[in-house]
């Protein structure tokens, strides 16, 4: 049905069938280790439990309740924290020409580099917006862009470039150009490019390459052709940052995986504590990978906590 509500209802129904008690509206403010268990403080209430599964999410989409409190609870239990950044969030850019293209979408390959060294690439659907760039390609690249800033690189040192014909190389495009030039030498450059690109983008790329859109393709000089092909395959996109946690679909960073037992998701710092989901330093690309991590790590943590409690009971 593609309905998130049905997923939620299925989880709640399964919990009810298993005898789960949900305590709503109680914010956990502290965890204190005890002999054979934990003291969980929620406001003025406190609960003594044998095991705790900490899966409070990250900082992304705060309107859903994510506030990073799980990180503080994990740190209070002895865990460290890899610096967090938004991930899968749109990129912002100041270019007027990009804003004029808002609504245009097409396949693209984005490349992030610094000092001539490639740092990351992302390929997929790309969308021009009034604030910059969105779509899977931009969202997937955002994690690497923000991570580079977190590592101390300056915005001025980072370059984001786009190829709007990601399956082509400058050489293959050169061959295509020569074929089209021979077949229809009087057709305007923008009209020819519109065979492969949205018309608005084709016209804009001509202006960026300093090539009059109406120039017959058969009359373009080699230097002009080379500028156009470079604009098609490695156009610099002005990027100033990203929209942040408000629009981010996931949080990068968190508790390092080295501090949990991968077979049970048990904390290696605090016995009886288990961690799962976005709280940990795991983030994936678009495509369901982050959902899969949430479900899988939650399942393993649940089974691990149940086995831990059973061992305590049998002692």
PDB file of C-alpha atoms in Angstrom:
ATOM      1  CA  UNK A   1       0.000   0.000   0.000  1.00  0.00           C
ATOM      2  CA  UNK A   2       3.054   2.308   0.374  1.00  0.00           C
ATOM      3  CA  UNK A   3       1.472   3.491   3.625  1.00  0.00           C
ATOM      4  CA  UNK A   4       3.758   4.305   6.562  1.00  0.00           C
ATOM      5  CA  UNK A   5       0.729   4.112   8.845  1.00  0.00           C
ATOM      6  CA  UNK A   6       0.304   0.426   7.994  1.00  0.00           C
ATOM      7  CA  UNK A   7       3.919  -0.250   8.911  1.00  0.00           C
ATOM      8  CA  UNK A   8       3.420   1.507  12.246  1.00  0.00           C
ATOM      9  CA  UNK A   9       0.158  -0.329  12.915  1.00  0.00           C
ATOM     10  CA  UNK A  10       1.803  -3.674  12.151  1.00  0.00           C
ATOM     11  CA  UNK A  11       4.584  -2.956  14.659  1.00  0.00           C
ATOM     12  CA  UNK A  12       2.132  -1.822  17.336  1.00  0.00           C
ATOM     13  CA  UNK A  13      -0.097  -4.868  16.769  1.00  0.00           C
ATOM     14  CA  UNK A  14       2.882  -7.193  17.028  1.00  0.00           C
ATOM     15  CA  UNK A  15       3.956  -5.492  20.247  1.00  0.00           C
ATOM     16  CA  UNK A  16       0.486  -5.805  21.744  1.00  0.00           C
ATOM     17  CA  UNK A  17       0.354  -9.494  20.820  1.00  0.00           C
ATOM     18  CA  UNK A  18       3.725 -10.010  22.529  1.00  0.00           C
ATOM     19  CA  UNK A  19       2.569  -8.318  25.748  1.00  0.00           C
ATOM     20  CA  UNK A  20       4.484  -5.065  25.290  1.00  0.00           C
ATOM     21  CA  UNK A  21       3.516  -2.133  27.500  1.00  0.00           C
ATOM     22  CA  UNK A  22       3.930   1.272  25.865  1.00  0.00           C
ATOM     23  CA  UNK A  23       4.494   4.247  28.157  1.00  0.00           C
ATOM     24  CA  UNK A  24       3.647   7.302  26.085  1.00  0.00           C
ATOM     25  CA  UNK A  25       4.654  10.870  26.773  1.00  0.00           C
ATOM     26  CA  UNK A  26       7.504   9.953  29.125  1.00  0.00           C
ATOM     27  CA  UNK A  27      10.905  11.313  28.100  1.00  0.00           C
ATOM     28  CA  UNK A  28      13.867   9.329  29.398  1.00  0.00           C
ATOM     29  CA  UNK A  29      16.332  11.743  30.960  1.00  0.00           C
ATOM     30  CA  UNK A  30      18.921   9.442  32.540  1.00  0.00           C
ATOM     31  CA  UNK A  31      20.239   5.886  32.662  1.00  0.00           C
ATOM     32  CA  UNK A  32      22.006   4.579  35.767  1.00  0.00           C
ATOM     33  CA  UNK A  33      23.673   1.152  35.878  1.00  0.00           C
ATOM     34  CA  UNK A  34      22.662  -1.094  38.770  1.00  0.00           C
ATOM     35  CA  UNK A  35      23.732  -4.540  39.878  1.00  0.00           C
ATOM     36  CA  UNK A  36      22.037  -6.834  37.364  1.00  0.00           C
ATOM     37  CA  UNK A  37      20.224  -4.079  35.508  1.00  0.00           C
ATOM     38  CA  UNK A  38      19.516  -0.402  34.963  1.00  0.00           C
ATOM     39  CA  UNK A  39      17.586   2.437  36.530  1.00  0.00           C
ATOM     40  CA  UNK A  40      15.730   4.347  33.828  1.00  0.00           C
ATOM     41  CA  UNK A  41      14.698   7.862  34.838  1.00  0.00           C
ATOM     42  CA  UNK A  42      11.794   9.465  32.981  1.00  0.00           C
ATOM     43  CA  UNK A  43      10.907  12.806  34.527  1.00  0.00           C
ATOM     44  CA  UNK A  44       9.760  12.157  38.097  1.00  0.00           C
ATOM     45  CA  UNK A  45       9.385   8.423  37.478  1.00  0.00           C
ATOM     46  CA  UNK A  46      12.075   5.753  37.610  1.00  0.00           C
ATOM     47  CA  UNK A  47      11.998   2.142  36.456  1.00  0.00           C
ATOM     48  CA  UNK A  48      14.301  -0.721  37.309  1.00  0.00           C
ATOM     49  CA  UNK A  49      14.938  -2.997  34.303  1.00  0.00           C
ATOM     50  CA  UNK A  50      17.284  -5.841  33.448  1.00  0.00           C
ATOM     51  CA  UNK A  51      18.218  -4.553  29.989  1.00  0.00           C
ATOM     52  CA  UNK A  52      17.914  -1.367  27.957  1.00  0.00           C
ATOM     53  CA  UNK A  53      17.741  -1.020  24.176  1.00  0.00           C
ATOM     54  CA  UNK A  54      18.691   2.505  23.179  1.00  0.00           C
ATOM     55  CA  UNK A  55      17.311   3.334  19.708  1.00  0.00           C
ATOM     56  CA  UNK A  56      16.306   6.977  19.997  1.00  0.00           C
ATOM     57  CA  UNK A  57      17.284   8.003  16.462  1.00  0.00           C
ATOM     58  CA  UNK A  58      19.559  10.871  15.505  1.00  0.00           C
ATOM     59  CA  UNK A  59      19.047  14.564  14.788  1.00  0.00           C
ATOM     60  CA  UNK A  60      17.377  14.447  11.378  1.00  0.00           C
ATOM     61  CA  UNK A  61      13.791  15.622  10.864  1.00  0.00           C
ATOM     62  CA  UNK A  62      13.432  17.141  14.370  1.00  0.00           C
ATOM     63  CA  UNK A  63       9.721  17.768  13.791  1.00  0.00           C
ATOM     64  CA  UNK A  64       9.252  14.009  14.278  1.00  0.00           C
ATOM     65  CA  UNK A  65      10.764  14.247  17.778  1.00  0.00           C
ATOM     66  CA  UNK A  66      14.435  13.555  17.015  1.00  0.00           C
ATOM     67  CA  UNK A  67      16.486  15.753  19.324  1.00  0.00           C
ATOM     68  CA  UNK A  68      19.786  13.912  19.819  1.00  0.00           C
ATOM     69  CA  UNK A  69      18.988  12.943  23.409  1.00  0.00           C
ATOM     70  CA  UNK A  70      19.933   9.347  22.640  1.00  0.00           C
ATOM     71  CA  UNK A  71      23.506  10.451  22.015  1.00  0.00           C
ATOM     72  CA  UNK A  72      23.698  12.045  25.454  1.00  0.00           C
ATOM     73  CA  UNK A  73      22.305   8.904  27.081  1.00  0.00           C
ATOM     74  CA  UNK A  74      24.837   6.754  25.236  1.00  0.00           C
ATOM     75  CA  UNK A  75      27.682   9.037  26.311  1.00  0.00           C
ATOM     76  CA  UNK A  76      26.500   8.903  29.913  1.00  0.00           C
ATOM     77  CA  UNK A  77      26.814   5.102  29.644  1.00  0.00           C
ATOM     78  CA  UNK A  78      30.452   5.365  28.601  1.00  0.00           C
ATOM     79  CA  UNK A  79      30.210   5.576  24.829  1.00  0.00           C
ATOM     80  CA  UNK A  80      32.054   7.972  22.559  1.00  0.00           C
ATOM     81  CA  UNK A  81      30.522   9.838  19.655  1.00  0.00           C
ATOM     82  CA  UNK A  82      31.694  10.281  16.078  1.00  0.00           C
ATOM     83  CA  UNK A  83      30.849  13.850  15.055  1.00  0.00           C
ATOM     84  CA  UNK A  84      27.391  14.023  13.491  1.00  0.00           C
ATOM     85  CA  UNK A  85      26.325  15.759  10.286  1.00  0.00           C
ATOM     86  CA  UNK A  86      23.108  15.832   8.282  1.00  0.00           C
ATOM     87  CA  UNK A  87      22.959  13.319   5.423  1.00  0.00           C
ATOM     88  CA  UNK A  88      20.572  12.872   2.510  1.00  0.00           C
ATOM     89  CA  UNK A  89      19.713  16.556   2.566  1.00  0.00           C
ATOM     90  CA  UNK A  90      19.423  19.003  -0.375  1.00  0.00           C
ATOM     91  CA  UNK A  91      22.397  21.178  -1.318  1.00  0.00           C
ATOM     92  CA  UNK A  92      22.118  24.950  -1.445  1.00  0.00           C
ATOM     93  CA  UNK A  93      23.557  27.155  -4.162  1.00  0.00           C
ATOM     94  CA  UNK A  94      23.489  30.869  -4.986  1.00  0.00           C
ATOM     95  CA  UNK A  95      23.537  30.626  -8.773  1.00  0.00           C
ATOM     96  CA  UNK A  96      20.804  32.714 -10.415  1.00  0.00           C
ATOM     97  CA  UNK A  97      20.943  30.530 -13.495  1.00  0.00           C
ATOM     98  CA  UNK A  98      20.311  27.445 -11.335  1.00  0.00           C
ATOM     99  CA  UNK A  99      17.291  29.065  -9.659  1.00  0.00           C
ATOM    100  CA  UNK A 100      15.902  29.941 -13.094  1.00  0.00           C
ATOM    101  CA  UNK A 101      15.994  26.205 -13.887  1.00  0.00           C
ATOM    102  CA  UNK A 102      13.911  25.233 -10.848  1.00  0.00           C
ATOM    103  CA  UNK A 103      11.717  22.265 -11.590  1.00  0.00           C
ATOM    104  CA  UNK A 104      14.035  20.841 -14.270  1.00  0.00           C
ATOM    105  CA  UNK A 105      14.983  17.242 -13.493  1.00  0.00           C
ATOM    106  CA  UNK A 106      17.266  14.843 -15.349  1.00  0.00           C
ATOM    107  CA  UNK A 107      19.882  12.133 -14.723  1.00  0.00           C
ATOM    108  CA  UNK A 108      23.269  13.467 -13.594  1.00  0.00           C
ATOM    109  CA  UNK A 109      26.553  12.443 -12.089  1.00  0.00           C
ATOM    110  CA  UNK A 110      27.887  14.741  -9.371  1.00  0.00           C
ATOM    111  CA  UNK A 111      31.512  14.753  -8.320  1.00  0.00           C
ATOM    112  CA  UNK A 112      32.977  16.273  -5.153  1.00  0.00           C
ATOM    113  CA  UNK A 113      36.653  17.140  -5.261  1.00  0.00           C
ATOM    114  CA  UNK A 114      39.231  19.203  -3.411  1.00  0.00           C
ATOM    115  CA  UNK A 115      42.569  20.307  -4.793  1.00  0.00           C
ATOM    116  CA  UNK A 116      42.009  18.192  -7.879  1.00  0.00           C
ATOM    117  CA  UNK A 117      41.445  15.036  -5.821  1.00  0.00           C
ATOM    118  CA  UNK A 118      38.115  13.262  -6.158  1.00  0.00           C
ATOM    119  CA  UNK A 119      36.421  12.775  -2.786  1.00  0.00           C
ATOM    120  CA  UNK A 120      33.076  11.265  -3.795  1.00  0.00           C
ATOM    121  CA  UNK A 121      30.640  10.714  -6.649  1.00  0.00           C
ATOM    122  CA  UNK A 122      26.886  10.232  -6.824  1.00  0.00           C
ATOM    123  CA  UNK A 123      24.763   9.339  -9.835  1.00  0.00           C
ATOM    124  CA  UNK A 124      20.991   9.491 -10.160  1.00  0.00           C
ATOM    125  CA  UNK A 125      18.087  11.822 -10.718  1.00  0.00           C
ATOM    126  CA  UNK A 126      18.943  15.498 -10.203  1.00  0.00           C
ATOM    127  CA  UNK A 127      16.553  18.386  -9.576  1.00  0.00           C
ATOM    128  CA  UNK A 128      17.125  22.141  -9.804  1.00  0.00           C
ATOM    129  CA  UNK A 129      15.258  24.030  -7.064  1.00  0.00           C
ATOM    130  CA  UNK A 130      14.759  27.643  -6.005  1.00  0.00           C
ATOM    131  CA  UNK A 131      17.381  27.179  -3.265  1.00  0.00           C
ATOM    132  CA  UNK A 132      19.860  24.935  -5.084  1.00  0.00           C
ATOM    133  CA  UNK A 133      19.821  21.232  -5.893  1.00  0.00           C
ATOM    134  CA  UNK A 134      17.884  18.169  -4.829  1.00  0.00           C
ATOM    135  CA  UNK A 135      17.066  14.691  -6.102  1.00  0.00           C
ATOM    136  CA  UNK A 136      18.911  11.452  -5.210  1.00  0.00           C
ATOM    137  CA  UNK A 137      22.221  12.530  -6.752  1.00  0.00           C
ATOM    138  CA  UNK A 138      22.405  15.724  -4.658  1.00  0.00           C
ATOM    139  CA  UNK A 139      21.066  14.048  -1.505  1.00  0.00           C
ATOM    140  CA  UNK A 140      23.578  11.201  -1.715  1.00  0.00           C
ATOM    141  CA  UNK A 141      26.461  13.637  -2.234  1.00  0.00           C
ATOM    142  CA  UNK A 142      25.436  15.867   0.690  1.00  0.00           C
ATOM    143  CA  UNK A 143      26.835  13.463   3.298  1.00  0.00           C
ATOM    144  CA  UNK A 144      30.302  13.647   1.714  1.00  0.00           C
ATOM    145  CA  UNK A 145      30.161  17.421   1.268  1.00  0.00           C
ATOM    146  CA  UNK A 146      29.223  18.044   4.895  1.00  0.00           C
ATOM    147  CA  UNK A 147      31.702  15.426   6.110  1.00  0.00           C
ATOM    148  CA  UNK A 148      34.477  17.267   4.254  1.00  0.00           C
ATOM    149  CA  UNK A 149      33.476  20.506   5.995  1.00  0.00           C
ATOM    150  CA  UNK A 150      33.456  18.653   9.321  1.00  0.00           C
ATOM    151  CA  UNK A 151      37.015  17.520   8.664  1.00  0.00           C
ATOM    152  CA  UNK A 152      38.109  21.134   8.391  1.00  0.00           C
ATOM    153  CA  UNK A 153      38.030  21.740   4.647  1.00  0.00           C
ATOM    154  CA  UNK A 154      36.837  25.196   3.648  1.00  0.00           C
ATOM    155  CA  UNK A 155      33.882  25.725   1.350  1.00  0.00           C
ATOM    156  CA  UNK A 156      36.176  27.527  -1.081  1.00  0.00           C
ATOM    157  CA  UNK A 157      38.374  24.433  -1.364  1.00  0.00           C
ATOM    158  CA  UNK A 158      35.493  22.133  -2.312  1.00  0.00           C
ATOM    159  CA  UNK A 159      34.302  21.774  -5.892  1.00  0.00           C
ATOM    160  CA  UNK A 160      31.047  20.128  -6.985  1.00  0.00           C
ATOM    161  CA  UNK A 161      30.796  19.424 -10.698  1.00  0.00           C
ATOM    162  CA  UNK A 162      27.989  17.879 -12.722  1.00  0.00           C
ATOM    163  CA  UNK A 163      27.759  15.770 -15.848  1.00  0.00           C
ATOM    164  CA  UNK A 164      24.272  15.995 -17.328  1.00  0.00           C
ATOM    165  CA  UNK A 165      24.977  13.099 -19.677  1.00  0.00           C
ATOM    166  CA  UNK A 166      26.465  10.694 -17.115  1.00  0.00           C
ATOM    167  CA  UNK A 167      26.793   7.783 -19.545  1.00  0.00           C
ATOM    168  CA  UNK A 168      28.889   9.813 -21.946  1.00  0.00           C
ATOM    169  CA  UNK A 169      32.543  10.862 -22.044  1.00  0.00           C
ATOM    170  CA  UNK A 170      33.902  13.972 -23.767  1.00  0.00           C
ATOM    171  CA  UNK A 171      35.216  11.654 -26.488  1.00  0.00           C
ATOM    172  CA  UNK A 172      31.897   9.908 -27.120  1.00  0.00           C
ATOM    173  CA  UNK A 173      30.093  13.249 -27.078  1.00  0.00           C
ATOM    174  CA  UNK A 174      32.588  14.569 -29.588  1.00  0.00           C
ATOM    175  CA  UNK A 175      31.720  11.691 -31.899  1.00  0.00           C
ATOM    176  CA  UNK A 176      27.986  12.393 -31.434  1.00  0.00           C
ATOM    177  CA  UNK A 177      28.529  16.082 -32.123  1.00  0.00           C
ATOM    178  CA  UNK A 178      30.322  15.385 -35.394  1.00  0.00           C
ATOM    179  CA  UNK A 179      27.550  13.029 -36.519  1.00  0.00           C
ATOM    180  CA  UNK A 180      24.829  15.610 -35.745  1.00  0.00           C
ATOM    181  CA  UNK A 181      26.856  18.379 -37.349  1.00  0.00           C
ATOM    182  CA  UNK A 182      27.132  16.388 -40.579  1.00  0.00           C
ATOM    183  CA  UNK A 183      23.483  15.307 -40.527  1.00  0.00           C
ATOM    184  CA  UNK A 184      21.909  18.711 -39.765  1.00  0.00           C
ATOM    185  CA  UNK A 185      24.528  21.455 -40.029  1.00  0.00           C
ATOM    186  CA  UNK A 186      21.971  24.285 -40.041  1.00  0.00           C
ATOM    187  CA  UNK A 187      20.214  23.326 -36.809  1.00  0.00           C
ATOM    188  CA  UNK A 188      20.897  25.600 -33.860  1.00  0.00           C
ATOM    189  CA  UNK A 189      23.212  24.378 -31.114  1.00  0.00           C
ATOM    190  CA  UNK A 190      20.514  24.611 -28.395  1.00  0.00           C
ATOM    191  CA  UNK A 191      18.052  22.742 -30.610  1.00  0.00           C
ATOM    192  CA  UNK A 192      20.547  19.917 -31.113  1.00  0.00           C
ATOM    193  CA  UNK A 193      21.345  19.746 -27.411  1.00  0.00           C
ATOM    194  CA  UNK A 194      17.606  19.590 -26.707  1.00  0.00           C
ATOM    195  CA  UNK A 195      17.647  16.157 -28.320  1.00  0.00           C
ATOM    196  CA  UNK A 196      19.526  14.965 -25.218  1.00  0.00           C
ATOM    197  CA  UNK A 197      18.580  17.490 -22.532  1.00  0.00           C
ATOM    198  CA  UNK A 198      15.565  19.507 -21.330  1.00  0.00           C
ATOM    199  CA  UNK A 199      15.240  22.566 -23.584  1.00  0.00           C
ATOM    200  CA  UNK A 200      15.621  25.105 -20.733  1.00  0.00           C
ATOM    201  CA  UNK A 201      18.830  23.466 -19.578  1.00  0.00           C
ATOM    202  CA  UNK A 202      20.190  23.226 -23.120  1.00  0.00           C
ATOM    203  CA  UNK A 203      19.738  26.974 -23.625  1.00  0.00           C
ATOM    204  CA  UNK A 204      21.300  27.761 -20.246  1.00  0.00           C
ATOM    205  CA  UNK A 205      24.334  25.575 -20.923  1.00  0.00           C
ATOM    206  CA  UNK A 206      24.881  27.416 -24.211  1.00  0.00           C
ATOM    207  CA  UNK A 207      24.965  30.737 -22.359  1.00  0.00           C
ATOM    208  CA  UNK A 208      27.322  29.348 -19.705  1.00  0.00           C
ATOM    209  CA  UNK A 209      29.648  28.105 -22.454  1.00  0.00           C
ATOM    210  CA  UNK A 210      29.471  31.507 -24.162  1.00  0.00           C
ATOM    211  CA  UNK A 211      27.909  29.903 -27.238  1.00  0.00           C
ATOM    212  CA  UNK A 212      24.889  31.622 -28.845  1.00  0.00           C
ATOM    213  CA  UNK A 213      22.044  29.077 -28.718  1.00  0.00           C
ATOM    214  CA  UNK A 214      20.944  29.772 -32.294  1.00  0.00           C
ATOM    215  CA  UNK A 215      24.371  29.270 -33.862  1.00  0.00           C
ATOM    216  CA  UNK A 216      24.135  26.530 -36.513  1.00  0.00           C
ATOM    217  CA  UNK A 217      25.934  23.462 -35.242  1.00  0.00           C
ATOM    218  CA  UNK A 218      27.870  23.196 -38.487  1.00  0.00           C
ATOM    219  CA  UNK A 219      29.387  26.642 -37.916  1.00  0.00           C
ATOM    220  CA  UNK A 220      30.685  26.121 -34.367  1.00  0.00           C
ATOM    221  CA  UNK A 221      34.443  26.408 -34.004  1.00  0.00           C
ATOM    222  CA  UNK A 222      36.456  23.719 -32.235  1.00  0.00           C
ATOM    223  CA  UNK A 223      37.076  25.896 -29.164  1.00  0.00           C
ATOM    224  CA  UNK A 224      33.355  26.625 -28.864  1.00  0.00           C
ATOM    225  CA  UNK A 225      32.482  22.950 -29.254  1.00  0.00           C
ATOM    226  CA  UNK A 226      35.033  21.982 -26.596  1.00  0.00           C
ATOM    227  CA  UNK A 227      33.591  24.537 -24.168  1.00  0.00           C
ATOM    228  CA  UNK A 228      30.091  23.163 -24.727  1.00  0.00           C
ATOM    229  CA  UNK A 229      31.182  19.562 -24.238  1.00  0.00           C
ATOM    230  CA  UNK A 230      33.041  20.509 -21.045  1.00  0.00           C
ATOM    231  CA  UNK A 231      29.936  22.306 -19.783  1.00  0.00           C
ATOM    232  CA  UNK A 232      27.877  19.185 -20.458  1.00  0.00           C
ATOM    233  CA  UNK A 233      30.246  16.838 -18.633  1.00  0.00           C
ATOM    234  CA  UNK A 234      31.958  18.877 -15.918  1.00  0.00           C
ATOM    235  CA  UNK A 235      29.956  21.963 -15.082  1.00  0.00           C
ATOM    236  CA  UNK A 236      30.897  23.602 -11.804  1.00  0.00           C
ATOM    237  CA  UNK A 237      27.870  23.904  -9.531  1.00  0.00           C
ATOM    238  CA  UNK A 238      28.036  26.733  -6.983  1.00  0.00           C
ATOM    239  CA  UNK A 239      27.358  25.112  -3.589  1.00  0.00           C
ATOM    240  CA  UNK A 240      27.199  27.037  -0.330  1.00  0.00           C
ATOM    241  CA  UNK A 241      26.066  24.269   2.019  1.00  0.00           C
ATOM    242  CA  UNK A 242      23.015  22.135   2.723  1.00  0.00           C
ATOM    243  CA  UNK A 243      19.573  22.577   4.258  1.00  0.00           C
ATOM    244  CA  UNK A 244      20.621  20.763   7.434  1.00  0.00           C
ATOM    245  CA  UNK A 245      18.819  18.445   9.842  1.00  0.00           C
ATOM    246  CA  UNK A 246      15.394  19.976   9.171  1.00  0.00           C
ATOM    247  CA  UNK A 247      15.370  18.360   5.720  1.00  0.00           C
ATOM    248  CA  UNK A 248      17.920  15.579   6.237  1.00  0.00           C
ATOM    249  CA  UNK A 249      16.551  12.064   5.942  1.00  0.00           C
ATOM    250  CA  UNK A 250      19.251  10.583   8.158  1.00  0.00           C
ATOM    251  CA  UNK A 251      22.082  11.549  10.508  1.00  0.00           C
ATOM    252  CA  UNK A 252      25.674  10.601   9.729  1.00  0.00           C
ATOM    253  CA  UNK A 253      27.949   9.899  12.694  1.00  0.00           C
ATOM    254  CA  UNK A 254      27.002   8.637  16.128  1.00  0.00           C
ATOM    255  CA  UNK A 255      28.201   5.831  18.381  1.00  0.00           C
ATOM    256  CA  UNK A 256      31.046   3.942  16.635  1.00  0.00           C
ATOM    257  CA  UNK A 257      30.301   0.360  15.595  1.00  0.00           C
ATOM    258  CA  UNK A 258      33.502  -0.688  17.357  1.00  0.00           C
ATOM    259  CA  UNK A 259      31.670  -0.076  20.648  1.00  0.00           C
ATOM    260  CA  UNK A 260      28.965  -2.691  20.045  1.00  0.00           C
ATOM    261  CA  UNK A 261      29.001  -6.445  19.543  1.00  0.00           C
ATOM    262  CA  UNK A 262      27.793  -6.915  15.979  1.00  0.00           C
ATOM    263  CA  UNK A 263      26.166 -10.290  16.705  1.00  0.00           C
ATOM    264  CA  UNK A 264      23.935  -8.935  19.505  1.00  0.00           C
ATOM    265  CA  UNK A 265      24.228  -5.109  19.280  1.00  0.00           C
ATOM    266  CA  UNK A 266      25.295  -5.216  22.930  1.00  0.00           C
ATOM    267  CA  UNK A 267      27.360  -2.347  24.257  1.00  0.00           C
ATOM    268  CA  UNK A 268      30.997  -3.230  24.894  1.00  0.00           C
ATOM    269  CA  UNK A 269      31.144  -0.431  27.466  1.00  0.00           C
ATOM    270  CA  UNK A 270      28.074  -1.120  29.631  1.00  0.00           C
ATOM    271  CA  UNK A 271      26.642  -4.619  30.261  1.00  0.00           C
ATOM    272  CA  UNK A 272      22.917  -4.895  29.657  1.00  0.00           C
ATOM    273  CA  UNK A 273      22.805  -1.949  27.258  1.00  0.00           C
ATOM    274  CA  UNK A 274      22.001  -2.518  23.576  1.00  0.00           C
ATOM    275  CA  UNK A 275      22.068   0.050  20.775  1.00  0.00           C
ATOM    276  CA  UNK A 276      20.344   0.113  17.382  1.00  0.00           C
ATOM    277  CA  UNK A 277      19.360   2.274  14.440  1.00  0.00           C
ATOM    278  CA  UNK A 278      20.408   5.790  13.540  1.00  0.00           C
ATOM    279  CA  UNK A 279      21.994   6.316  16.946  1.00  0.00           C
ATOM    280  CA  UNK A 280      24.971   4.323  15.640  1.00  0.00           C
ATOM    281  CA  UNK A 281      27.513   5.581  13.120  1.00  0.00           C
ATOM    282  CA  UNK A 282      25.787   4.050  10.084  1.00  0.00           C
ATOM    283  CA  UNK A 283      24.151   5.853   7.179  1.00  0.00           C
ATOM    284  CA  UNK A 284      23.364   4.665   3.683  1.00  0.00           C
ATOM    285  CA  UNK A 285      22.316   6.079   0.360  1.00  0.00           C
ATOM    286  CA  UNK A 286      18.715   6.531  -0.705  1.00  0.00           C
ATOM    287  CA  UNK A 287      16.916   3.347  -1.602  1.00  0.00           C
ATOM    288  CA  UNK A 288      15.711   1.850   1.658  1.00  0.00           C
ATOM    289  CA  UNK A 289      19.138   1.088   3.123  1.00  0.00           C
ATOM    290  CA  UNK A 290      18.599   3.215   6.224  1.00  0.00           C
ATOM    291  CA  UNK A 291      15.218   1.593   6.843  1.00  0.00           C
ATOM    292  CA  UNK A 292      16.865  -1.801   6.427  1.00  0.00           C
ATOM    293  CA  UNK A 293      19.542  -0.888   8.967  1.00  0.00           C
ATOM    294  CA  UNK A 294      16.874   0.246  11.449  1.00  0.00           C
ATOM    295  CA  UNK A 295      14.851  -2.964  11.118  1.00  0.00           C
ATOM    296  CA  UNK A 296      17.861  -5.302  11.075  1.00  0.00           C
ATOM    297  CA  UNK A 297      19.799  -3.747  13.929  1.00  0.00           C
ATOM    298  CA  UNK A 298      16.584  -3.462  15.971  1.00  0.00           C
ATOM    299  CA  UNK A 299      15.826  -7.137  15.440  1.00  0.00           C
ATOM    300  CA  UNK A 300      19.331  -8.178  16.471  1.00  0.00           C
ATOM    301  CA  UNK A 301      19.276  -5.877  19.513  1.00  0.00           C
ATOM    302  CA  UNK A 302      15.878  -7.235  20.588  1.00  0.00           C
ATOM    303  CA  UNK A 303      17.055 -10.809  20.380  1.00  0.00           C
ATOM    304  CA  UNK A 304      20.316  -9.920  22.111  1.00  0.00           C
ATOM    305  CA  UNK A 305      18.529  -8.189  24.990  1.00  0.00           C
ATOM    306  CA  UNK A 306      16.109 -11.118  25.392  1.00  0.00           C
ATOM    307  CA  UNK A 307      19.011 -13.586  25.570  1.00  0.00           C
ATOM    308  CA  UNK A 308      20.781 -11.341  28.102  1.00  0.00           C
ATOM    309  CA  UNK A 309      17.729 -11.193  30.364  1.00  0.00           C
ATOM    310  CA  UNK A 310      17.259 -14.955  30.112  1.00  0.00           C
ATOM    311  CA  UNK A 311      20.834 -15.491  31.250  1.00  0.00           C
ATOM    312  CA  UNK A 312      20.270 -13.182  34.234  1.00  0.00           C
ATOM    313  CA  UNK A 313      17.109 -15.043  35.203  1.00  0.00           C
ATOM    314  CA  UNK A 314      18.865 -18.411  35.028  1.00  0.00           C
ATOM    315  CA  UNK A 315      21.725 -17.359  37.292  1.00  0.00           C
TER     316      UNK A 315
END
